[in-house]
Amino acid sequence: MDDRQIVVLYGRRSEDAISATAEKYGKYCTAIAENILSDRQDAEECVNDAYLRVWNSIPPQEPHNFKLFLARVVRNLALDRLRMKGRAKRGGGEAIVAIDEIGEIASDIKSPEDELAAKELVKSINNFLLSLSQRDRSIFVRRYFYVETAEKISNEYGMSQNAVLKVLSRSRQKLKKYLESEGYTV
Amino acid sequence: MKKEELFALIGDINDEILIEAEETEIKNNVKLKFNIKWVSAAAALLLIVGIAFFVPNIIESAKPDIGPDIIDSGSDGINDILKADGVIWDNGVDNMDGVASNESVSSYTEQMNGWKLEYKLWNVLQAADDGDLIAVLVSRVYSDDFAYNGKTAADIKSRRDGLRSLQIKLLDFEKEGEWLKYGELLYTTGTPDGEKWAKSLYDERVEYYGESFLSKYIIDGEVATDKMKEAYDDASSELERLSSELTALYKAYRTSYADADAKKFADAGVHMRTNNGYVVIFVEKDTLSSLKIAEKDSYVLSLASKKLFEQSLDGNTLADDVTGFACDKFGFSNLQNGYGVIESDAELISTLNSLIDTWKYTFDYIEITVRAESHIAQDELRAMNAFQVEYADYPARTVLCVRYTDIDLQALKALSNREDVMYISISEPLTAIDAEQIPAVEG
């Protein structure tokens, strides 16, 4: 089913919207949640929560890109769930490693004071990403948005794992410098 | 800042960047598969040689008796197929374009013996038994250089994306314009209400909007709100028009290949039909798997909707002479324009006519979804000239299917004015996929 049709079904409050979403994007959503939670059952529960969240969001929201809208909802819920469960109990999930990597930059950045400031920071991150080469940008997104492992990324891009880790490390350093130049550091 | 906070914020990066990352994945997948293909070429060759000896006889013996093949553009020659038992169709309304856009090729397809299959068809093939005949819609992968009325899909999409960007800019400017109207004061002395930006932020936002945008919507030091609203509404209207243009372009594209593709599949010995530019083949899963067709890459196969072949009617325009609808209870929903509310009797009838006009070549009925305190009784459905119905609960929802020719505006008005009716949505067929026929009155 076309994404527009699915959004229309949500708008119409038809229960078919959820089954259509699950049929088309169930695997996609579960993969994102599982990358973050490293637990199949948790991931499936998270995806079910995401369907409910989407049901409650559309309308009034009317996403232009339903697939990415869904991806963001799943990612946010999975991160919430990860936080609730606590790091100690979780062991070493992929998200924990990815978050630690980002920690290199975060520790030097001032917390945004409000929602507007947070949006400005996202804009800066967008601008920074646009300054990277397409390959490095996509590898960054695959790692820190979709939380994919370096191994998976290396397979997809025909690179060694080491090369992927180097690209990521270099991108993080560049992001840190970029944010410094934008005045975000403490 | 906590690392978890920054990690969460990365979830808000631009759609375009995320889409690009997904597309990069697909391109790289294709490259890898290509390499693998060479490695397994010898094995594939042996398999093909083996199949060549046995398959022709299998195909011949597996053909169920569904009448002679007919390449036509009407409905007369397809009744045998529509009535045949054991044919698996899609009961929904997928693939209405009959053209595989680049997006659908890259995102929603599975591979099987060189065929690109949409996911639903792939699922059906996994579950199908020997002897099941599957209705498969053959969609051409859209060629970027195909133009209709002087425009390619890329032209239309580029204009569409430009308009969407403009709308986003206008929405952003609704808030930021109130600061940017102060110009350089914003980063030098600050605005009278105390807002002060870093120069770099100011420069970045000015670059984002552009000088011509700013001079257009800041007039005499004030944000031209009315002008912005007008521009936003104009963009919305043009987006609707572009959506119709894209549908027409896909139809022209589909139709331009229909005859040649129909012949190609007929020559390969499979049962097929065409209607309104749609090409549908009827195959068993093993037949499809071994079917030899040149340029398989040019197609995406999906489960065909039976509705593509059901008789379509010319629209019968409804007269604009009934008033007194409970308009505040109505909403409309359709694939062209999304959903919205109805504000007047005239708008309701005009929306109905627009719906019929848009879908008359595909369906001969509309859906009227009624939410009420309880389901609508069958004798009332007959009064509405509904021919089939689907019920759902939580809350009570009745989906009536009414043929264009049978729409009774007086009955619709009466329904809308009932106290127990809370909401009525009108749309092209979309929800009532498991609808049941309304039995005739006994006696």
PDB file of N, CA and C in Angstrom, chain A residues 42-129:
ATOM      1  N   ASP A  42      11.957  -6.893  23.463  1.00  0.00           N
ATOM      2  CA  ASP A  42      11.861  -5.459  23.761  1.00  0.00           C
ATOM      3  C   ASP A  42      11.553  -4.676  22.494  1.00  0.00           C
ATOM      4  N   ALA A  43      12.245  -5.062  21.415  1.00  0.00           N
ATOM      5  CA  ALA A  43      12.086  -4.344  20.144  1.00  0.00           C
ATOM      6  C   ALA A  43      10.645  -4.461  19.650  1.00  0.00           C
ATOM      7  N   GLU A  44      10.084  -5.672  19.757  1.00  0.00           N
ATOM      8  CA  GLU A  44       8.713  -5.855  19.268  1.00  0.00           C
ATOM      9  C   GLU A  44       7.713  -5.055  20.108  1.00  0.00           C
ATOM     10  N   GLU A  45       7.934  -5.039  21.429  1.00  0.00           N
ATOM     11  CA  GLU A  45       7.047  -4.240  22.285  1.00  0.00           C
ATOM     12  C   GLU A  45       7.160  -2.755  21.928  1.00  0.00           C
ATOM     13  N   CYS A  46       8.394  -2.354  21.681  1.00  0.00           N
ATOM     14  CA  CYS A  46       8.649  -0.951  21.342  1.00  0.00           C
ATOM     15  C   CYS A  46       7.940  -0.581  20.031  1.00  0.00           C
ATOM     16  N   VAL A  47       7.983  -1.491  19.062  1.00  0.00           N
ATOM     17  CA  VAL A  47       7.346  -1.216  17.770  1.00  0.00           C
ATOM     18  C   VAL A  47       5.823  -1.122  17.954  1.00  0.00           C
ATOM     19  N   ASN A  48       5.263  -1.978  18.798  1.00  0.00           N
ATOM     20  CA  ASN A  48       3.821  -1.879  19.061  1.00  0.00           C
ATOM     21  C   ASN A  48       3.470  -0.536  19.705  1.00  0.00           C
ATOM     22  N   ASP A  49       4.336  -0.096  20.635  1.00  0.00           N
ATOM     23  CA  ASP A  49       4.121   1.224  21.244  1.00  0.00           C
ATOM     24  C   ASP A  49       4.174   2.311  20.172  1.00  0.00           C
ATOM     25  N   ALA A  50       5.090   2.109  19.223  1.00  0.00           N
ATOM     26  CA  ALA A  50       5.255   3.117  18.162  1.00  0.00           C
ATOM     27  C   ALA A  50       3.994   3.217  17.311  1.00  0.00           C
ATOM     28  N   TYR A  51       3.365   2.070  17.005  1.00  0.00           N
ATOM     29  CA  TYR A  51       2.132   2.109  16.218  1.00  0.00           C
ATOM     30  C   TYR A  51       1.063   2.936  16.947  1.00  0.00           C
ATOM     31  N   LEU A  52       0.999   2.722  18.261  1.00  0.00           N
ATOM     32  CA  LEU A  52       0.005   3.455  19.052  1.00  0.00           C
ATOM     33  C   LEU A  52       0.328   4.953  19.037  1.00  0.00           C
ATOM     34  N   ARG A  53       1.621   5.263  19.165  1.00  0.00           N
ATOM     35  CA  ARG A  53       2.043   6.670  19.161  1.00  0.00           C
ATOM     36  C   ARG A  53       1.673   7.332  17.823  1.00  0.00           C
ATOM     37  N   VAL A  54       1.893   6.588  16.744  1.00  0.00           N
ATOM     38  CA  VAL A  54       1.575   7.131  15.419  1.00  0.00           C
ATOM     39  C   VAL A  54       0.061   7.318  15.292  1.00  0.00           C
ATOM     40  N   TRP A  55      -0.691   6.351  15.787  1.00  0.00           N
ATOM     41  CA  TRP A  55      -2.155   6.423  15.767  1.00  0.00           C
ATOM     42  C   TRP A  55      -2.643   7.685  16.473  1.00  0.00           C
ATOM     43  N   ASN A  56      -1.973   8.011  17.591  1.00  0.00           N
ATOM     44  CA  ASN A  56      -2.379   9.195  18.348  1.00  0.00           C
ATOM     45  C   ASN A  56      -1.853  10.499  17.742  1.00  0.00           C
ATOM     46  N   SER A  57      -0.884  10.370  16.822  1.00  0.00           N
ATOM     47  CA  SER A  57      -0.269  11.584  16.258  1.00  0.00           C
ATOM     48  C   SER A  57      -0.906  12.020  14.944  1.00  0.00           C
ATOM     49  N   ILE A  58      -1.437  11.045  14.178  1.00  0.00           N
ATOM     50  CA  ILE A  58      -2.027  11.366  12.867  1.00  0.00           C
ATOM     51  C   ILE A  58      -3.535  11.114  12.915  1.00  0.00           C
ATOM     52  N   PRO A  59      -4.398  12.038  12.690  1.00  0.00           N
ATOM     53  CA  PRO A  59      -4.130  13.453  12.735  1.00  0.00           C
ATOM     54  C   PRO A  59      -3.867  13.900  14.185  1.00  0.00           C
ATOM     55  N   PRO A  60      -3.438  15.109  14.459  1.00  0.00           N
ATOM     56  CA  PRO A  60      -3.391  16.257  13.544  1.00  0.00           C
ATOM     57  C   PRO A  60      -2.168  16.264  12.625  1.00  0.00           C
ATOM     58  N   GLN A  61      -1.115  15.527  12.987  1.00  0.00           N
ATOM     59  CA  GLN A  61       0.069  15.597  12.118  1.00  0.00           C
ATOM     60  C   GLN A  61      -0.221  14.898  10.803  1.00  0.00           C
ATOM     61  N   GLU A  62       0.432  15.350   9.759  1.00  0.00           N
ATOM     62  CA  GLU A  62       0.255  14.739   8.441  1.00  0.00           C
ATOM     63  C   GLU A  62       1.635  14.651   7.792  1.00  0.00           C
ATOM     64  N   PRO A  63       2.395  13.618   8.157  1.00  0.00           N
ATOM     65  CA  PRO A  63       3.797  13.578   7.722  1.00  0.00           C
ATOM     66  C   PRO A  63       3.944  13.492   6.212  1.00  0.00           C
ATOM     67  N   HIS A  64       4.915  14.258   5.680  1.00  0.00           N
ATOM     68  CA  HIS A  64       5.206  14.183   4.249  1.00  0.00           C
ATOM     69  C   HIS A  64       5.903  12.872   3.926  1.00  0.00           C
ATOM     70  N   ASN A  65       6.770  12.454   4.833  1.00  0.00           N
ATOM     71  CA  ASN A  65       7.469  11.197   4.608  1.00  0.00           C
ATOM     72  C   ASN A  65       7.129  10.269   5.754  1.00  0.00           C
ATOM     73  N   PHE A  66       6.160   9.396   5.508  1.00  0.00           N
ATOM     74  CA  PHE A  66       5.619   8.553   6.573  1.00  0.00           C
ATOM     75  C   PHE A  66       6.679   7.593   7.109  1.00  0.00           C
ATOM     76  N   LYS A  67       7.491   7.072   6.204  1.00  0.00           N
ATOM     77  CA  LYS A  67       8.492   6.078   6.618  1.00  0.00           C
ATOM     78  C   LYS A  67       9.476   6.685   7.630  1.00  0.00           C
ATOM     79  N   LEU A  68       9.956   7.888   7.345  1.00  0.00           N
ATOM     80  CA  LEU A  68      10.916   8.521   8.248  1.00  0.00           C
ATOM     81  C   LEU A  68      10.235   8.992   9.534  1.00  0.00           C
ATOM     82  N   PHE A  69       8.985   9.413   9.398  1.00  0.00           N
ATOM     83  CA  PHE A  69       8.207   9.782  10.586  1.00  0.00           C
ATOM     84  C   PHE A  69       8.154   8.589  11.542  1.00  0.00           C
ATOM     85  N   LEU A  70       7.855   7.444  10.963  1.00  0.00           N
ATOM     86  CA  LEU A  70       7.774   6.204  11.746  1.00  0.00           C
ATOM     87  C   LEU A  70       9.135   5.873  12.344  1.00  0.00           C
ATOM     88  N   ALA A  71      10.190   6.013  11.544  1.00  0.00           N
ATOM     89  CA  ALA A  71      11.545   5.697  12.018  1.00  0.00           C
ATOM     90  C   ALA A  71      11.897   6.548  13.231  1.00  0.00           C
ATOM     91  N   ARG A  72      11.519   7.825  13.176  1.00  0.00           N
ATOM     92  CA  ARG A  72      11.845   8.719  14.293  1.00  0.00           C
ATOM     93  C   ARG A  72      11.077   8.319  15.557  1.00  0.00           C
ATOM     94  N   VAL A  73       9.799   7.965  15.366  1.00  0.00           N
ATOM     95  CA  VAL A  73       8.993   7.561  16.528  1.00  0.00           C
ATOM     96  C   VAL A  73       9.609   6.320  17.165  1.00  0.00           C
ATOM     97  N   VAL A  74       9.957   5.340  16.328  1.00  0.00           N
ATOM     98  CA  VAL A  74      10.530   4.092  16.858  1.00  0.00           C
ATOM     99  C   VAL A  74      11.851   4.391  17.570  1.00  0.00           C
ATOM    100  N   ARG A  75      12.686   5.206  16.941  1.00  0.00           N
ATOM    101  CA  ARG A  75      13.995   5.509  17.529  1.00  0.00           C
ATOM    102  C   ARG A  75      13.822   6.176  18.889  1.00  0.00           C
ATOM    103  N   ASN A  76      12.942   7.174  18.950  1.00  0.00           N
ATOM    104  CA  ASN A  76      12.744   7.886  20.218  1.00  0.00           C
ATOM    105  C   ASN A  76      12.217   6.961  21.307  1.00  0.00           C
ATOM    106  N   LEU A  77      11.232   6.127  20.942  1.00  0.00           N
ATOM    107  CA  LEU A  77      10.667   5.222  21.948  1.00  0.00           C
ATOM    108  C   LEU A  77      11.697   4.203  22.399  1.00  0.00           C
ATOM    109  N   ALA A  78      12.502   3.733  21.465  1.00  0.00           N
ATOM    110  CA  ALA A  78      13.529   2.745  21.830  1.00  0.00           C
ATOM    111  C   ALA A  78      14.551   3.376  22.772  1.00  0.00           C
ATOM    112  N   LEU A  79      14.909   4.624  22.509  1.00  0.00           N
ATOM    113  CA  LEU A  79      15.869   5.295  23.405  1.00  0.00           C
ATOM    114  C   LEU A  79      15.247   5.517  24.790  1.00  0.00           C
ATOM    115  N   ASP A  80      13.953   5.882  24.815  1.00  0.00           N
ATOM    116  CA  ASP A  80      13.259   6.038  26.110  1.00  0.00           C
ATOM    117  C   ASP A  80      13.286   4.728  26.888  1.00  0.00           C
ATOM    118  N   ARG A  81      12.990   3.667  26.162  1.00  0.00           N
ATOM    119  CA  ARG A  81      12.916   2.354  26.796  1.00  0.00           C
ATOM    120  C   ARG A  81      14.298   1.948  27.326  1.00  0.00           C
ATOM    121  N   LEU A  82      15.304   2.252  26.538  1.00  0.00           N
ATOM    122  CA  LEU A  82      16.674   1.942  26.944  1.00  0.00           C
ATOM    123  C   LEU A  82      17.027   2.691  28.232  1.00  0.00           C
ATOM    124  N   ARG A  83      16.612   3.946  28.259  1.00  0.00           N
ATOM    125  CA  ARG A  83      16.885   4.766  29.448  1.00  0.00           C
ATOM    126  C   ARG A  83      16.180   4.199  30.674  1.00  0.00           C
ATOM    127  N   MET A  84      14.909   3.787  30.477  1.00  0.00           N
ATOM    128  CA  MET A  84      14.126   3.267  31.602  1.00  0.00           C
ATOM    129  C   MET A  84      14.742   2.000  32.170  1.00  0.00           C
ATOM    130  N   LYS A  85      15.250   1.179  31.286  1.00  0.00           N
ATOM    131  CA  LYS A  85      15.802  -0.097  31.746  1.00  0.00           C
ATOM    132  C   LYS A  85      17.137   0.099  32.473  1.00  0.00           C
ATOM    133  N   GLY A  86      17.803   1.172  32.162  1.00  0.00           N
ATOM    134  CA  GLY A  86      19.065   1.454  32.844  1.00  0.00           C
ATOM    135  C   GLY A  86      20.236   0.777  32.194  1.00  0.00           C
ATOM    136  N   ARG A  87      21.328   1.476  32.150  1.00  0.00           N
ATOM    137  CA  ARG A  87      22.516   0.957  31.463  1.00  0.00           C
ATOM    138  C   ARG A  87      23.039  -0.319  32.087  1.00  0.00           C
ATOM    139  N   ALA A  88      23.095  -0.330  33.435  1.00  0.00           N
ATOM    140  CA  ALA A  88      23.734  -1.457  34.103  1.00  0.00           C
ATOM    141  C   ALA A  88      23.070  -2.776  33.754  1.00  0.00           C
ATOM    142  N   LYS A  89      21.722  -2.731  33.709  1.00  0.00           N
ATOM    143  CA  LYS A  89      21.002  -3.982  33.466  1.00  0.00           C
ATOM    144  C   LYS A  89      21.088  -4.402  32.007  1.00  0.00           C
ATOM    145  N   ARG A  90      21.319  -3.443  31.134  1.00  0.00           N
ATOM    146  CA  ARG A  90      21.227  -3.759  29.721  1.00  0.00           C
ATOM    147  C   ARG A  90      22.415  -4.518  29.193  1.00  0.00           C
ATOM    148  N   GLY A  91      23.574  -4.378  29.878  1.00  0.00           N
ATOM    149  CA  GLY A  91      24.781  -4.956  29.290  1.00  0.00           C
ATOM    150  C   GLY A  91      25.251  -4.056  28.171  1.00  0.00           C
ATOM    151  N   GLY A  92      25.994  -4.590  27.261  1.00  0.00           N
ATOM    152  CA  GLY A  92      26.603  -3.741  26.235  1.00  0.00           C
ATOM    153  C   GLY A  92      25.876  -3.760  24.916  1.00  0.00           C
ATOM    154  N   GLY A  93      24.724  -3.120  24.812  1.00  0.00           N
ATOM    155  CA  GLY A  93      24.016  -3.032  23.535  1.00  0.00           C
ATOM    156  C   GLY A  93      24.742  -2.096  22.583  1.00  0.00           C
ATOM    157  N   GLU A  94      24.374  -2.207  21.291  1.00  0.00           N
ATOM    158  CA  GLU A  94      25.040  -1.386  20.280  1.00  0.00           C
ATOM    159  C   GLU A  94      24.777   0.103  20.527  1.00  0.00           C
ATOM    160  N   ALA A  95      23.571   0.410  20.992  1.00  0.00           N
ATOM    161  CA  ALA A  95      23.238   1.816  21.228  1.00  0.00           C
ATOM    162  C   ALA A  95      24.120   2.408  22.313  1.00  0.00           C
ATOM    163  N   ILE A  96      24.415   1.587  23.334  1.00  0.00           N
ATOM    164  CA  ILE A  96      25.253   2.084  24.431  1.00  0.00           C
ATOM    165  C   ILE A  96      26.624   2.488  23.880  1.00  0.00           C
ATOM    166  N   VAL A  97      27.149   1.646  22.991  1.00  0.00           N
ATOM    167  CA  VAL A  97      28.458   1.937  22.406  1.00  0.00           C
ATOM    168  C   VAL A  97      28.372   3.213  21.561  1.00  0.00           C
ATOM    169  N   ALA A  98      27.309   3.299  20.749  1.00  0.00           N
ATOM    170  CA  ALA A  98      27.155   4.474  19.879  1.00  0.00           C
ATOM    171  C   ALA A  98      26.982   5.746  20.702  1.00  0.00           C
ATOM    172  N   ILE A  99      26.212   5.636  21.791  1.00  0.00           N
ATOM    173  CA  ILE A  99      25.998   6.810  22.652  1.00  0.00           C
ATOM    174  C   ILE A  99      27.323   7.222  23.311  1.00  0.00           C
ATOM    175  N   ASP A 100      28.090   6.230  23.725  1.00  0.00           N
ATOM    176  CA  ASP A 100      29.404   6.542  24.304  1.00  0.00           C
ATOM    177  C   ASP A 100      30.296   7.262  23.298  1.00  0.00           C
ATOM    178  N   GLU A 101      30.222   6.838  22.048  1.00  0.00           N
ATOM    179  CA  GLU A 101      31.031   7.499  21.016  1.00  0.00           C
ATOM    180  C   GLU A 101      30.652   8.975  20.906  1.00  0.00           C
ATOM    181  N   ILE A 102      29.329   9.203  20.921  1.00  0.00           N
ATOM    182  CA  ILE A 102      28.835  10.582  20.830  1.00  0.00           C
ATOM    183  C   ILE A 102      29.219  11.379  22.076  1.00  0.00           C
ATOM    184  N   GLY A 103      29.418  10.644  23.184  1.00  0.00           N
ATOM    185  CA  GLY A 103      29.786  11.287  24.447  1.00  0.00           C
ATOM    186  C   GLY A 103      31.050  12.115  24.332  1.00  0.00           C
ATOM    187  N   GLU A 104      31.952  11.738  23.405  1.00  0.00           N
ATOM    188  CA  GLU A 104      33.195  12.494  23.195  1.00  0.00           C
ATOM    189  C   GLU A 104      32.882  13.953  22.863  1.00  0.00           C
ATOM    190  N   ILE A 105      31.794  14.143  22.133  1.00  0.00           N
ATOM    191  CA  ILE A 105      31.445  15.500  21.706  1.00  0.00           C
ATOM    192  C   ILE A 105      30.556  16.159  22.751  1.00  0.00           C
ATOM    193  N   ALA A 106      29.582  15.367  23.254  1.00  0.00           N
ATOM    194  CA  ALA A 106      28.536  15.939  24.111  1.00  0.00           C
ATOM    195  C   ALA A 106      29.099  16.604  25.352  1.00  0.00           C
ATOM    196  N   SER A 107      30.153  16.013  25.931  1.00  0.00           N
ATOM    197  CA  SER A 107      30.658  16.531  27.208  1.00  0.00           C
ATOM    198  C   SER A 107      31.120  17.977  27.099  1.00  0.00           C
ATOM    199  N   ASP A 108      31.499  18.397  25.886  1.00  0.00           N
ATOM    200  CA  ASP A 108      32.002  19.768  25.722  1.00  0.00           C
ATOM    201  C   ASP A 108      30.909  20.758  25.293  1.00  0.00           C
ATOM    202  N   ILE A 109      29.698  20.275  25.092  1.00  0.00           N
ATOM    203  CA  ILE A 109      28.661  21.155  24.551  1.00  0.00           C
ATOM    204  C   ILE A 109      27.706  21.608  25.654  1.00  0.00           C
ATOM    205  N   LYS A 110      27.326  22.875  25.587  1.00  0.00           N
ATOM    206  CA  LYS A 110      26.336  23.377  26.544  1.00  0.00           C
ATOM    207  C   LYS A 110      24.976  22.751  26.240  1.00  0.00           C
ATOM    208  N   SER A 111      24.204  22.434  27.275  1.00  0.00           N
ATOM    209  CA  SER A 111      22.851  21.912  27.042  1.00  0.00           C
ATOM    210  C   SER A 111      21.981  23.033  26.497  1.00  0.00           C
ATOM    211  N   PRO A 112      21.181  22.753  25.466  1.00  0.00           N
ATOM    212  CA  PRO A 112      20.278  23.798  24.966  1.00  0.00           C
ATOM    213  C   PRO A 112      19.333  24.232  26.072  1.00  0.00           C
ATOM    214  N   GLU A 113      19.103  25.548  26.158  1.00  0.00           N
ATOM    215  CA  GLU A 113      18.271  26.053  27.256  1.00  0.00           C
ATOM    216  C   GLU A 113      16.790  25.795  27.036  1.00  0.00           C
ATOM    217  N   ASP A 114      16.382  25.756  25.798  1.00  0.00           N
ATOM    218  CA  ASP A 114      14.971  25.525  25.511  1.00  0.00           C
ATOM    219  C   ASP A 114      14.836  24.807  24.164  1.00  0.00           C
ATOM    220  N   GLU A 115      13.583  24.626  23.776  1.00  0.00           N
ATOM    221  CA  GLU A 115      13.319  23.864  22.548  1.00  0.00           C
ATOM    222  C   GLU A 115      13.895  24.568  21.322  1.00  0.00           C
ATOM    223  N   LEU A 116      13.807  25.896  21.338  1.00  0.00           N
ATOM    224  CA  LEU A 116      14.304  26.660  20.185  1.00  0.00           C
ATOM    225  C   LEU A 116      15.817  26.474  20.049  1.00  0.00           C
ATOM    226  N   ALA A 117      16.505  26.531  21.199  1.00  0.00           N
ATOM    227  CA  ALA A 117      17.956  26.359  21.175  1.00  0.00           C
ATOM    228  C   ALA A 117      18.304  24.945  20.697  1.00  0.00           C
ATOM    229  N   ALA A 118      17.497  23.968  21.107  1.00  0.00           N
ATOM    230  CA  ALA A 118      17.747  22.588  20.664  1.00  0.00           C
ATOM    231  C   ALA A 118      17.580  22.481  19.157  1.00  0.00           C
ATOM    232  N   LYS A 119      16.583  23.193  18.622  1.00  0.00           N
ATOM    233  CA  LYS A 119      16.363  23.170  17.174  1.00  0.00           C
ATOM    234  C   LYS A 119      17.543  23.804  16.442  1.00  0.00           C
ATOM    235  N   GLU A 120      18.067  24.870  17.040  1.00  0.00           N
ATOM    236  CA  GLU A 120      19.239  25.524  16.425  1.00  0.00           C
ATOM    237  C   GLU A 120      20.417  24.557  16.388  1.00  0.00           C
ATOM    238  N   LEU A 121      20.557  23.792  17.465  1.00  0.00           N
ATOM    239  CA  LEU A 121      21.661  22.831  17.503  1.00  0.00           C
ATOM    240  C   LEU A 121      21.486  21.768  16.418  1.00  0.00           C
ATOM    241  N   VAL A 122      20.243  21.315  16.240  1.00  0.00           N
ATOM    242  CA  VAL A 122      19.982  20.317  15.187  1.00  0.00           C
ATOM    243  C   VAL A 122      20.320  20.909  13.820  1.00  0.00           C
ATOM    244  N   LYS A 123      19.967  22.198  13.652  1.00  0.00           N
ATOM    245  CA  LYS A 123      20.285  22.839  12.365  1.00  0.00           C
ATOM    246  C   LYS A 123      21.791  22.853  12.143  1.00  0.00           C
ATOM    247  N   SER A 124      22.526  23.133  13.202  1.00  0.00           N
ATOM    248  CA  SER A 124      23.985  23.142  13.074  1.00  0.00           C
ATOM    249  C   SER A 124      24.497  21.755  12.714  1.00  0.00           C
ATOM    250  N   ILE A 125      23.903  20.741  13.326  1.00  0.00           N
ATOM    251  CA  ILE A 125      24.333  19.369  13.003  1.00  0.00           C
ATOM    252  C   ILE A 125      24.005  19.064  11.537  1.00  0.00           C
ATOM    253  N   ASN A 126      22.832  19.511  11.098  1.00  0.00           N
ATOM    254  CA  ASN A 126      22.478  19.324   9.676  1.00  0.00           C
ATOM    255  C   ASN A 126      23.505  19.997   8.772  1.00  0.00           C
ATOM    256  N   ASN A 127      23.845  21.233   9.109  1.00  0.00           N
ATOM    257  CA  ASN A 127      24.810  21.966   8.283  1.00  0.00           C
ATOM    258  C   ASN A 127      26.155  21.262   8.265  1.00  0.00           C
ATOM    259  N   PHE A 128      26.537  20.766   9.433  1.00  0.00           N
ATOM    260  CA  PHE A 128      27.805  20.049   9.494  1.00  0.00           C
ATOM    261  C   PHE A 128      27.750  18.807   8.596  1.00  0.00           C
ATOM    262  N   LEU A 129      26.652  18.059   8.700  1.00  0.00           N
ATOM    263  CA  LEU A 129      26.550  16.826   7.898  1.00  0.00           C
ATOM    264  C   LEU A 129      26.619  17.145   6.406  1.00  0.00           C
TER     265      LEU A 129
END
